[in-house]
Short mmCIF file of C-alpha atoms and ligand atoms in Angstrom, two decimals:
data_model
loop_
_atom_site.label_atom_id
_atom_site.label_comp_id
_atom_site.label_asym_id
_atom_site.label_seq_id
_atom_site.Cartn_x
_atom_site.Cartn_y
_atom_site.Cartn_z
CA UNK A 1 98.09 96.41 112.58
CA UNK A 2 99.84 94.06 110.22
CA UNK A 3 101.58 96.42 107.60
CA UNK A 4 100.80 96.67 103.69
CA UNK A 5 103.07 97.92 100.83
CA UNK A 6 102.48 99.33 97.07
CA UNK A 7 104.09 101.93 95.04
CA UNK A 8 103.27 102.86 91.25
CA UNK A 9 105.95 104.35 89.14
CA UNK A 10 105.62 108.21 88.07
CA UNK A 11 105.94 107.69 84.79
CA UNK A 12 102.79 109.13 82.76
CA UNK A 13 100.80 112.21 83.32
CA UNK A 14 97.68 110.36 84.44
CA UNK A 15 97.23 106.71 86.36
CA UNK A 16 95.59 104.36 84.15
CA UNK A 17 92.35 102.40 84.71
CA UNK A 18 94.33 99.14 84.96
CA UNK A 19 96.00 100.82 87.67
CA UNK A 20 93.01 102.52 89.56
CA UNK A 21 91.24 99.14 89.40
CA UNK A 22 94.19 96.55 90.17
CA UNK A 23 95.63 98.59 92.70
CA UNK A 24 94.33 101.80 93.73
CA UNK A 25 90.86 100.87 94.27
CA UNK A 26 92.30 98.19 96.51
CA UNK A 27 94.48 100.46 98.54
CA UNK A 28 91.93 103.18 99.65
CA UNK A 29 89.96 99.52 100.80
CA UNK A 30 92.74 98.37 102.74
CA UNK A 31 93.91 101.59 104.61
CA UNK A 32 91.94 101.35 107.59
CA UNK A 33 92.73 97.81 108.49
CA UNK A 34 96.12 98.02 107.73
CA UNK A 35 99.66 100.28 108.37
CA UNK A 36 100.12 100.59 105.02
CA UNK A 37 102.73 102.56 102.76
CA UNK A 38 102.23 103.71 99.59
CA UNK A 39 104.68 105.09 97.47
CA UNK A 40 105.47 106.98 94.44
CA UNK A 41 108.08 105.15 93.46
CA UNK A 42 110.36 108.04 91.38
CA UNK A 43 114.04 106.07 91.34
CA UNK A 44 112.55 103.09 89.17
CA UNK A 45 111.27 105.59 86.66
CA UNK A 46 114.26 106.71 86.01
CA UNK A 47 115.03 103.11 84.84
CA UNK A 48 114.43 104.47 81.26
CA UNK A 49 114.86 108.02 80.26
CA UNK A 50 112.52 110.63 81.86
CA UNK A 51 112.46 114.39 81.30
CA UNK A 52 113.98 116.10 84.69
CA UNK A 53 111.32 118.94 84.94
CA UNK A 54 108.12 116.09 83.68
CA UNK A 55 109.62 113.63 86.28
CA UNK A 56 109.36 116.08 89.02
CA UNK A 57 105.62 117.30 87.79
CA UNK A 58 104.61 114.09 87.47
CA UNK A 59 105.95 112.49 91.16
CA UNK A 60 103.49 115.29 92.32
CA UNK A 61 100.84 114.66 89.88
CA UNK A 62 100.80 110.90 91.11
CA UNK A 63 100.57 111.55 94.73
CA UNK A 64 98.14 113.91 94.00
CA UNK A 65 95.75 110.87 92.37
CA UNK A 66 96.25 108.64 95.66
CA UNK A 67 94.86 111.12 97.52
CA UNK A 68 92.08 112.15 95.03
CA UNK A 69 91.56 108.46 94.38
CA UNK A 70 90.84 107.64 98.34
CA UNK A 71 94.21 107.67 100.35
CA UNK A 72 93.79 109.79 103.30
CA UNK A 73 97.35 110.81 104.42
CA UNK A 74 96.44 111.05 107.81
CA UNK A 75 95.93 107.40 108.31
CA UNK A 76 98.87 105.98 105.33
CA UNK A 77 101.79 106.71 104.74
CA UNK A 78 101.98 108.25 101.38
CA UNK A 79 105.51 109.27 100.33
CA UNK A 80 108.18 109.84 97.63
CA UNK A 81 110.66 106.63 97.47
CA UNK A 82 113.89 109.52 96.75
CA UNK A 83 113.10 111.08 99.86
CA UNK A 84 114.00 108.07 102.18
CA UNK A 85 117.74 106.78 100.99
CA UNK A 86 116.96 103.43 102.86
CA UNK A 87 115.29 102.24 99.70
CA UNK A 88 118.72 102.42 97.02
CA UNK A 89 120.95 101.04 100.53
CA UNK A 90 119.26 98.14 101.06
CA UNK A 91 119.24 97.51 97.02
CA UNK A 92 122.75 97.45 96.85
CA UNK A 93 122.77 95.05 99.83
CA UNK A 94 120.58 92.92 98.08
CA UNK A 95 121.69 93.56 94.76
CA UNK A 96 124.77 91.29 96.40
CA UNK A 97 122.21 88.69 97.15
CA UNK A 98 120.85 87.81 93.68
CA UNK A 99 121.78 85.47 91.13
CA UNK A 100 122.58 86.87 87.33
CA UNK A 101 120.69 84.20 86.12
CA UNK A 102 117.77 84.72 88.78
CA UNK A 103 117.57 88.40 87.77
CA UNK A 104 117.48 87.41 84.13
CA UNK A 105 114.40 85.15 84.53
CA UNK A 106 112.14 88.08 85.05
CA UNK A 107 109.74 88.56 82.74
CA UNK A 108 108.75 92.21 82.47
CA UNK A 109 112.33 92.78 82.21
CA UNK A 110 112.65 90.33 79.38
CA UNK A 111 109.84 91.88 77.69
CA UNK A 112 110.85 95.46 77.99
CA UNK A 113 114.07 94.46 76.92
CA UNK A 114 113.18 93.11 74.08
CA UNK A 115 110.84 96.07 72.85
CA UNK A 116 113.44 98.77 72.71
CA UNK A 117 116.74 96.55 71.94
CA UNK A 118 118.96 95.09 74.76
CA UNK A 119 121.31 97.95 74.07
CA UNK A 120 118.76 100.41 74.72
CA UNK A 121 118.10 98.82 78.30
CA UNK A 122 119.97 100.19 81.31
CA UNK A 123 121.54 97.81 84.65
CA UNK A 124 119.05 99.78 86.38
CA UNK A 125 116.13 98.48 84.62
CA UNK A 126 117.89 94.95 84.87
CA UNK A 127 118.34 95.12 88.82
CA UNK A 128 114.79 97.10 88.65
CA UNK A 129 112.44 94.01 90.81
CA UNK A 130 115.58 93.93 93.55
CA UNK A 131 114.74 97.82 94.05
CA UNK A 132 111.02 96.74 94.63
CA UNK A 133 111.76 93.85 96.86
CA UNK A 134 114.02 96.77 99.12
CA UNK A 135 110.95 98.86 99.01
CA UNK A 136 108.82 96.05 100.82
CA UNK A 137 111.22 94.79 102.69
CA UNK A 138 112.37 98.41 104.65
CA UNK A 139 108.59 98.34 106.11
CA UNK A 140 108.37 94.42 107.36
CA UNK A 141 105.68 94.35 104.67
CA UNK A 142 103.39 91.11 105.31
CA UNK A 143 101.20 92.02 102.38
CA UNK A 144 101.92 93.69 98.98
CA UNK A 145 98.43 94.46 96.95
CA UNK A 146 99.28 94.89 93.38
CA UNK A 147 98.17 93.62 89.59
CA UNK A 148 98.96 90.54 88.26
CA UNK A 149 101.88 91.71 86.72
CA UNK A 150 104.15 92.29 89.43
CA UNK A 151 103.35 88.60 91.08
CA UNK A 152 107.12 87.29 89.79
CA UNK A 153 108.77 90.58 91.27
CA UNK A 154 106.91 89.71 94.79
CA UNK A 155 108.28 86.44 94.21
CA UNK A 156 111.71 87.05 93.88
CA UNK A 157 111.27 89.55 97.11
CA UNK A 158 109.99 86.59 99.34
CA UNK A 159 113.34 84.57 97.68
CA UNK A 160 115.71 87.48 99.07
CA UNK A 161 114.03 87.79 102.24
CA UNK A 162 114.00 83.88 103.13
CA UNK A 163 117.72 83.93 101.92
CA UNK A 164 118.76 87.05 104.01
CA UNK A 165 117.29 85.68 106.89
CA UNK A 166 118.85 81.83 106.27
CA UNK A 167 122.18 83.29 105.75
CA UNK A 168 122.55 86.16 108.64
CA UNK A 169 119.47 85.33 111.05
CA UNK A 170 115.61 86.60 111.15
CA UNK A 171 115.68 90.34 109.76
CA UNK A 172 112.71 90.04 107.32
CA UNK A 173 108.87 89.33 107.39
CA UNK A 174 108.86 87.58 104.08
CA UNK A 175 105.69 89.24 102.67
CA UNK A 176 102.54 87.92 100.38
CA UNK A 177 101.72 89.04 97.04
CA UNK A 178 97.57 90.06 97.54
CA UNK A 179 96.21 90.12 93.89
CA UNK A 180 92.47 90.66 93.85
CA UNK A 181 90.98 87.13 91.50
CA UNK A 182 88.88 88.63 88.64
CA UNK A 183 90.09 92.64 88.52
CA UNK A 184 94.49 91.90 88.32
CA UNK A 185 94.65 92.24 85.19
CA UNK A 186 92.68 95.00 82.90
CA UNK A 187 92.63 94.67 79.12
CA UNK A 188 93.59 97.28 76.68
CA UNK A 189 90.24 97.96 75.01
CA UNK A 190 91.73 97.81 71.60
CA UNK A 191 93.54 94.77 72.06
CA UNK A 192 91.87 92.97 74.65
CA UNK A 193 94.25 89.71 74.69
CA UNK A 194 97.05 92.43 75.83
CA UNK A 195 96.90 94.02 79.54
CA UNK A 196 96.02 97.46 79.64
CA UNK A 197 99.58 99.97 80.05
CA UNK A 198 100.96 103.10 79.46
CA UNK A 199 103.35 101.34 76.96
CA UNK A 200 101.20 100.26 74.25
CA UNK A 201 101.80 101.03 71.26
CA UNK A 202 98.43 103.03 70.69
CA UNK A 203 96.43 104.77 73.15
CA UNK A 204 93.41 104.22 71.53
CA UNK A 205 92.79 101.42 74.24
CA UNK A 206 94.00 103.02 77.01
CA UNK A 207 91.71 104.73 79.60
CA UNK A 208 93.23 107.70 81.48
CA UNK A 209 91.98 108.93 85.06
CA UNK A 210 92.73 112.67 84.41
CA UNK A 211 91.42 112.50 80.53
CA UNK A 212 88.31 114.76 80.19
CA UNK A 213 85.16 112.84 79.61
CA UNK A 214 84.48 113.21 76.14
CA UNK A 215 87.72 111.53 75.33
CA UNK A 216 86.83 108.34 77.98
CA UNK A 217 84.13 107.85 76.10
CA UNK A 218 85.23 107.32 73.03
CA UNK A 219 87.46 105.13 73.63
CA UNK A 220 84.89 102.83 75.29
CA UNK A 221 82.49 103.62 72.67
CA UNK A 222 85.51 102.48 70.43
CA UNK A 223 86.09 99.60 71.94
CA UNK A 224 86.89 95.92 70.28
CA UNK A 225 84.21 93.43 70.78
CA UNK A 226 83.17 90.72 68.82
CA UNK A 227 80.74 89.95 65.87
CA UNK A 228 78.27 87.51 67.75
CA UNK A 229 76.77 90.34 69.99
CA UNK A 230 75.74 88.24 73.20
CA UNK A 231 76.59 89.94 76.21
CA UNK A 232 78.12 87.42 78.41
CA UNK A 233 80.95 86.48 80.01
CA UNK A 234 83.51 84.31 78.38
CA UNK A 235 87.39 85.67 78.78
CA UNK A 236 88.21 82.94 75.82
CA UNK A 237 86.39 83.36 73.72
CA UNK A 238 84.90 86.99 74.13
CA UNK A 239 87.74 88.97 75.64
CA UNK A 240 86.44 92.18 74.91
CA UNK A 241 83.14 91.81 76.39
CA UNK A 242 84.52 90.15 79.38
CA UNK A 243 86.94 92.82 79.89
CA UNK A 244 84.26 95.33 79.56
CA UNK A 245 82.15 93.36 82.01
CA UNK A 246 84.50 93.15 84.65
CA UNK A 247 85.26 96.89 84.48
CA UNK A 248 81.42 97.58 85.06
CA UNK A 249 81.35 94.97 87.57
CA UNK A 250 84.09 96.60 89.56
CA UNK A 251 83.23 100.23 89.05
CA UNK A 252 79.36 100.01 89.64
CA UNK A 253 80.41 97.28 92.64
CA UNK A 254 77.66 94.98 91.06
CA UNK A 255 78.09 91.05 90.16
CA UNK A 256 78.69 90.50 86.39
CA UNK A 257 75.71 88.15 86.32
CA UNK A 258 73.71 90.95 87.23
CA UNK A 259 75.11 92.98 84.32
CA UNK A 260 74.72 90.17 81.69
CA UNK A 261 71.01 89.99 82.75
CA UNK A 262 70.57 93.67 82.76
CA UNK A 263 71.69 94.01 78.98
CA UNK A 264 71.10 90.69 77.24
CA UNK A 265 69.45 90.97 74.24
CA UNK A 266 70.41 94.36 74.08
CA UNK A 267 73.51 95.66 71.57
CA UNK A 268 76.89 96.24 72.63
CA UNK A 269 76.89 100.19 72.41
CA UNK A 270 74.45 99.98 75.33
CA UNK A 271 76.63 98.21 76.79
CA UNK A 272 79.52 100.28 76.35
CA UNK A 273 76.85 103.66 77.32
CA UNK A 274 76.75 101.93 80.95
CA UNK A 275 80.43 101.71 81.53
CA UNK A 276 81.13 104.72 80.29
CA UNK A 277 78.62 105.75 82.63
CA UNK A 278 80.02 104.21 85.81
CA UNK A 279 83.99 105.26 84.48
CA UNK A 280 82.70 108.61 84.52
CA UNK A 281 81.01 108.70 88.20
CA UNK A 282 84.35 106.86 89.28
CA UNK A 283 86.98 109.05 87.60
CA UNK A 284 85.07 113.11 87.59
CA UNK A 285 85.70 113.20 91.53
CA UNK A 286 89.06 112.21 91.21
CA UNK A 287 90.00 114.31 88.32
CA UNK A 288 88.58 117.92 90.23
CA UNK A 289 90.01 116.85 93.78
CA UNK A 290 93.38 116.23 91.82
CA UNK A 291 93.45 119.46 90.01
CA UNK A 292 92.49 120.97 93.33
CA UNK A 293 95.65 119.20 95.24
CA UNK A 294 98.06 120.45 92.37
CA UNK A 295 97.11 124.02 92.71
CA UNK A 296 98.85 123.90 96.36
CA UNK A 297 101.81 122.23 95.39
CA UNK A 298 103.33 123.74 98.71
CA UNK A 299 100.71 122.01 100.74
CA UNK A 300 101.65 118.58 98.83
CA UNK A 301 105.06 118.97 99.36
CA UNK A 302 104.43 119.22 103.04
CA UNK A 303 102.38 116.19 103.31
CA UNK A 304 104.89 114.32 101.36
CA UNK A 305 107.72 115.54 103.40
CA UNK A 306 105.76 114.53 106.75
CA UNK A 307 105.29 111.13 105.17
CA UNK A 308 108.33 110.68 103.99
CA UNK A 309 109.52 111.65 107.72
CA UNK A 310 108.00 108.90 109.00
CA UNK A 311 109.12 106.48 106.24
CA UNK A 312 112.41 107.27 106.55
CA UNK A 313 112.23 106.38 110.61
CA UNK A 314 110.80 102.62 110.06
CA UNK A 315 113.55 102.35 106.78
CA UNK A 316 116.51 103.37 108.70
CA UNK A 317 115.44 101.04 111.78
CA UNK A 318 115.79 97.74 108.96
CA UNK A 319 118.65 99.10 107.05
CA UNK A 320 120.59 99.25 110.55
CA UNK A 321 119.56 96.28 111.52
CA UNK A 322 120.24 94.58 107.91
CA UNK A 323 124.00 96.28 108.02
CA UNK A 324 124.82 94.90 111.40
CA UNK A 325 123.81 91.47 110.60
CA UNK A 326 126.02 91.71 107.50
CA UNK A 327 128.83 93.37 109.29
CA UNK A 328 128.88 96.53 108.18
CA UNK A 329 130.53 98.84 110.47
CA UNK A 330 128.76 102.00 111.16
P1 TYM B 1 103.24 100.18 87.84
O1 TYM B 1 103.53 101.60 88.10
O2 TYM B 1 103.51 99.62 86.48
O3 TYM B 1 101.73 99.87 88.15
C1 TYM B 1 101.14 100.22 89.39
C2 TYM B 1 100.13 99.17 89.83
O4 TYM B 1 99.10 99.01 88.86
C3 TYM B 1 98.95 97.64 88.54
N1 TYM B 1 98.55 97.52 87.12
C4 TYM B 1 97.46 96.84 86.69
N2 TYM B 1 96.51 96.15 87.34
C5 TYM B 1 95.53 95.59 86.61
N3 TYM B 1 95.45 95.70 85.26
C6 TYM B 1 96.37 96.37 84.56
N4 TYM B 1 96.28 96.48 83.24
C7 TYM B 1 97.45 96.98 85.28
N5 TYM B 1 98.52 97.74 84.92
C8 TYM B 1 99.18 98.05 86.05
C9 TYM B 1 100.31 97.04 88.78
O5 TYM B 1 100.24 95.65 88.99
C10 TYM B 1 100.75 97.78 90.03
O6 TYM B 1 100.21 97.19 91.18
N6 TYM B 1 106.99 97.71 89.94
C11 TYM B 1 105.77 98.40 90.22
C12 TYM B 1 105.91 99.54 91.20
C13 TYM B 1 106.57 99.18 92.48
C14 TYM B 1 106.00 98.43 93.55
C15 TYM B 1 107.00 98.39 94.56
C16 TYM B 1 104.77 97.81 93.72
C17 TYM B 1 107.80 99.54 92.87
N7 TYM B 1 108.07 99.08 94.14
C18 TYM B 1 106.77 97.71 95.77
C19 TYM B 1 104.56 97.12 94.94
C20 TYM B 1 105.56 97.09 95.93
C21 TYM B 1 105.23 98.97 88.93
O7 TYM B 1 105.95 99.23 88.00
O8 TYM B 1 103.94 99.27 88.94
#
């Protein structure tokens, strides 16, 4: 089976829907045709501060939503990136590898940069994408599903890889980026021109997994629209209709046409009833099987450990190989 890799960074209590939808949702799809590795991906968090005893809760509380969310650790490989030391090895090896300049040209970098003040950023959140690129390369990764917003890191991973492998001989499988057209990028429902994050600066648009219901649906009830109430599709010019389309779409696994038939002529808050609706169906299952995984944090710890077993045994395979193709003596 050719193999897959994804992470998602620990970094908030609950996933997001931009993340359930551009990546999660994808995952549990792709498990059964593929070796894939999924991984909770605790040593870029730390890239900006992070409260030692939340950090730990919340590696947990992440795993837990894979596996609530669809990922059946019997058939992936679900595991904590801190528990295989592969992953900061082969970043220092490639740290070595990458222009200043090339490293600078990242965007999300750039951007959270800029938000808190240059000063406030750390070198690890500078050399951040070189981390990810060691996390898909370890696993010969020929496919990476993720959001939109990671396509320039998977680009700068396929850039290492063909270098490594020009300048010391074939080591890597220089992996794809697989970002679904239609469903990479999720809108914040407040300001749908911006893509949905933990980061905003309100969370009035953002859409937890593990929020109780009544607080969901506000928010979609809340919503920004438009004032020329046609329920269509138009990302230009109607972003926040589109936006809610395409969540409905992907959610109720029905074509948007069929949507914009359903409801035209009919007002936005019914509208906004239906995917609150199918958010609901989508997220209550998740939220009880993750409450249920948490209360046997000894049984998650054991999975994670198993997984991270087997990780660690495809990792250290590349990372040996990578060192004696550099030259580093053992
Ligand atoms: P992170 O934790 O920010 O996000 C996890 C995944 O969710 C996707 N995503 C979205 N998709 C659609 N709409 C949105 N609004 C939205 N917001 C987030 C992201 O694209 C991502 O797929 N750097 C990565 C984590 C990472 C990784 C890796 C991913 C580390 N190593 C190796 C793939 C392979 C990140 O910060 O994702």
């Amino acid at each position: 089976k050719p193999v897959i890799f994804s992470g998602m960074q620990p970094s908030s209590d609950s996933l997001h829907l931009g993340n359930y939808i551009g990546a999660l949702q994808q995952w549990t799809k792709m498990q059964k045709d593929y070796d894939a590795f999924f991984c909770v991906v605790n040593l870029h968090a730390i890239t900006v501060p992070q409260d030692p005893a939340e950090l730990a809760a919340r590696t947990r509380r992440t795993a837990a939503q894979y596996i609530a969310a669809g990922i059946d650790p019997a058939k992936s490989t679900l595991f904590v990136q801190s528990q295989v030391p592969a992953h900061a090895e082969l970043a220092w090896v490639l740290n070595t590898l990458t222009g200043f300049g090339e490293a600078s040209r990242m965007t999300q970098f750039k951007d959270k940069s800029q938000r808190n003040g240059a000063d406030a950023a750390s070198v690890g959140l500078f050399t951040y994408p070189i981390l990810m690129a060691a996390d898909i390369l370890l696993y010969q990764a020929a496919s990476v599903p993720v959001g939109e917003d990671q396509r320039q890191h998977v680009e700068l991973t396929r850039d290492l890889a063909n270098r490594f492998n020009s300048r010391f001989g074939e080591t890597f499988v220089v992996p794809e980026a697989q970002i679904q057209t239609g469903t990479a990028k999720i809108y914040d429902l407040q300001n749908p021109s911006a893509k949905m994050s933990k980061s905003a600066e309100t969370e009035a648009g953002l859409i937890k997994v593990l929020d109780p219901a009544n607080v969901t649906r506000k928010k979609i009830m809340r919503a920004v629209t438009d004032a020329d109430g046609e329920i269509r599709f138009d990302r230009e010019a109607k972003p926040g209709v589109s936006n809610l389309l395409t969540i409905f779409s992907v959610l109720g696994e029905r074509p948007v046409d069929a949507i914009a038939e359903e409801y035209a002529g009919r007002g936005y808050g019914d509208l906004k009833k239906g995917v609150a609706e199918v958010v609901e169906a989508s997220f209550a299952p998740v939220r009880t099987r993750t409450e249920e995984l948490l209360a046997d944090p000894a049984e998650l710890d054991r999975l994670l450990a198993a997984a991270a077993e087997r990780a660690n045994e495809v990792a250290s395979r590349t990372l040996a190989h990578v060192y004696e193709r550099i030259g580093l003596i053992r």
